[in-house]
Every structure is written in structure tokens, then in C-alpha cells.
Amino acid sequence: MVITDLQLDAALRLAIAALIGLAVGLEREWSGHAAGPDARFAGLRTFLMLGLLGGAAGLAARGGHELLAAVIAAGGVGLSVAAYVMFVRHPGADRDGTTETAALVVVALGALAGSVSWLIAAGAGSLVVLALNEKKRLH
């Protein structure tokens, strides 16, 4: 089997999308937002998969399958919104939606990596991880 340049490009784009999700998920794990009694819906593995989901949507859009791309991305968005709604329904729940917003951004950056520019997506993903990690300094 011969691997084409198109296949290598797609693999690189998916890898970047996955790494963006992995980095955000790692930050969420290290910050304690993915474990314990007040844990949010996503950790390392979920964010990695959300990045891949966005990357797959971006590749579908790049290949001219815009409707499929929209459906794929909407799945990740729906999951994030549903997770936030379910979490805030608990009595005394913190209404902070940073983890769910980060999940939406991971899907969007994955789609950007898959369709337009993996370099811009990687740079923006780095900024997201920095902003999440520097919460105390930013507030």
C-alpha cells in the first residue's frame, strides 16, 4: 500500500487536532477539574476525542462534505452543552462553564486544523492551554 501526500496531510491534521485536545484535557486533569466531587464532564481522554471529532469534521469539510462536517461538529457541541446543563442542575453547583467552553473550543480548533490551517489551530490551542493554566494570574 502506497501512502499518498493527501493521506499524510490528513494524518498530520488529525494528529494536531488530537494533540490540541490532549493538551487541554491534560490541563483540566492537572487543575483538578476532571476528578473529585465537583468534577466536570471531560478529562484527558474525552478532550482528545473531542479534538479528533473536530479534526474529522474539518477533514470532511475540506473534502467537500460540509453537511457531514456540520453534523459531526454539532455532536461535540451538543455533548458540551448537555454536560453543562446537567451539571448546573445540581443544587449548589458552580455555574462556571470553563470546561464546557474549552470543549467547544477544542472541537472548533480541531475543525480548523482539519480544514484550514493546522498551524493556526496549534497556536490558538497553545493560547487556550496557557489561559486555562494561568487562571489565578489572569483574575
Coordinates of C-alpha atoms in Angstrom, one line a residue:
M1 CA 0.0 0.0 0.0
V2 CA 1.3 3.4 -1.0
I3 CA 0.7 6.3 1.3
T4 CA -0.1 9.5 -0.6
D5 CA 0.7 13.0 0.3
L6 CA -3.0 13.6 0.8
Q7 CA -3.2 10.8 3.4
L8 CA -0.1 12.2 5.2
D9 CA -1.6 15.6 5.2
A10 CA -4.8 14.3 6.7
A11 CA -2.9 12.3 9.3
L12 CA -0.9 15.4 10.3
R13 CA -4.1 17.4 10.6
L14 CA -5.8 14.8 12.8
A15 CA -2.7 14.4 14.9
I16 CA -2.6 18.2 15.6
A17 CA -6.3 18.2 16.4
A18 CA -5.9 15.3 18.8
L19 CA -2.8 17.0 20.4
I20 CA -4.8 20.2 21.0
G21 CA -7.5 18.1 22.8
L22 CA -4.9 16.2 24.7
A23 CA -3.2 19.3 25.9
V24 CA -6.4 20.9 27.1
G25 CA -7.5 17.6 28.7
L26 CA -4.2 17.3 30.5
E27 CA -4.6 20.8 31.9
R28 CA -8.1 20.0 33.1
E29 CA -6.8 16.9 34.8
W30 CA -3.9 18.7 36.5
S31 CA -6.1 21.5 37.6
G32 CA -8.4 19.1 39.3
H33 CA -11.5 19.9 37.2
A34 CA -11.8 16.3 35.9
A35 CA -11.8 14.5 39.2
G36 CA -13.3 14.7 42.6
P37 CA -16.8 15.6 43.8
D38 CA -17.1 18.7 41.6
A39 CA -15.6 17.1 38.5
R40 CA -16.7 18.3 35.2
F41 CA -17.7 16.0 32.3
A42 CA -14.4 15.8 30.4
G43 CA -10.8 14.8 31.1
L44 CA -7.8 13.7 29.2
R45 CA -9.4 11.1 27.0
T46 CA -12.6 13.0 26.3
F47 CA -10.8 16.1 25.2
L48 CA -8.5 14.0 23.0
M49 CA -11.6 12.5 21.3
L50 CA -13.2 15.9 21.0
G51 CA -10.1 17.2 19.2
L52 CA -10.3 14.2 16.8
L53 CA -14.0 14.8 16.3
G54 CA -13.3 18.4 15.3
G55 CA -10.4 17.2 13.1
A56 CA -12.7 14.7 11.4
A57 CA -15.3 17.4 10.8
G58 CA -12.6 19.7 9.3
L59 CA -11.4 17.0 7.0
A60 CA -14.9 16.3 5.9
A61 CA -15.5 20.0 5.2
R62 CA -12.1 20.1 3.3
G63 CA -13.3 17.2 1.2
G64 CA -16.5 19.0 0.2
H65 CA -18.8 17.2 2.7
E66 CA -20.0 20.3 4.5
L67 CA -23.2 18.8 5.8
L68 CA -21.4 15.8 7.2
A69 CA -18.9 18.2 8.8
A70 CA -21.7 20.2 10.4
V71 CA -23.3 17.1 11.8
I72 CA -20.1 15.8 13.3
A73 CA -19.2 19.1 14.9
A74 CA -22.8 19.5 16.2
G75 CA -22.3 16.2 18.0
G76 CA -19.4 17.6 20.0
V77 CA -21.2 20.9 20.6
G78 CA -24.3 19.1 21.8
L79 CA -22.3 16.9 24.2
S80 CA -20.7 20.0 25.7
V81 CA -24.0 21.9 26.1
A82 CA -25.8 18.9 27.5
A83 CA -23.0 18.3 30.0
Y84 CA -23.2 21.9 31.2
V85 CA -27.0 21.8 31.6
M86 CA -26.8 18.6 33.6
F87 CA -24.1 19.9 35.8
V88 CA -25.7 23.2 36.7
R89 CA -29.0 21.4 37.6
H90 CA -27.3 20.0 40.8
P91 CA -28.1 22.0 43.9
G92 CA -25.3 24.4 44.8
A93 CA -23.4 23.7 41.6
D94 CA -20.9 26.2 40.4
R95 CA -22.1 27.8 37.2
D96 CA -18.6 28.2 35.8
G97 CA -18.6 26.8 32.3
T98 CA -14.9 26.9 31.5
T99 CA -14.5 23.2 30.9
E100 CA -17.5 23.0 28.6
T101 CA -16.4 26.2 26.8
A102 CA -12.9 24.6 26.5
A103 CA -14.6 21.6 24.9
L104 CA -16.3 23.8 22.4
V105 CA -13.0 25.5 21.5
V106 CA -11.3 22.1 21.2
V107 CA -13.9 21.0 18.6
A108 CA -13.6 24.3 16.8
L109 CA -9.8 24.2 16.7
G110 CA -9.8 20.6 15.7
A111 CA -12.1 21.6 12.8
L112 CA -9.7 24.5 11.9
A113 CA -6.7 22.1 12.0
G114 CA -8.6 19.7 9.7
S115 CA -9.8 22.2 7.2
V116 CA -7.9 25.4 7.0
S117 CA -4.6 25.7 9.0
W118 CA -3.2 23.2 11.4
L119 CA -0.5 25.8 12.3
I120 CA -3.0 28.5 13.4
A121 CA -5.0 25.8 15.3
A122 CA -1.9 24.7 17.1
G123 CA -1.0 28.2 18.1
A124 CA -4.5 29.0 19.2
G125 CA -4.6 25.7 21.2
S126 CA -1.4 26.7 22.9
L127 CA -3.0 30.0 23.9
V128 CA -6.1 28.2 25.3
V129 CA -3.9 25.9 27.4
L130 CA -1.9 28.9 28.7
A131 CA -5.1 30.8 29.6
L132 CA -6.6 27.8 31.4
N133 CA -3.3 27.2 33.3
E134 CA -2.8 30.8 34.3
K135 CA -6.3 31.3 35.8
K136 CA -5.0 32.8 39.1
R137 CA -2.7 35.2 37.4
L138 CA -5.4 36.3 35.0
H139 CA -8.1 37.0 37.7

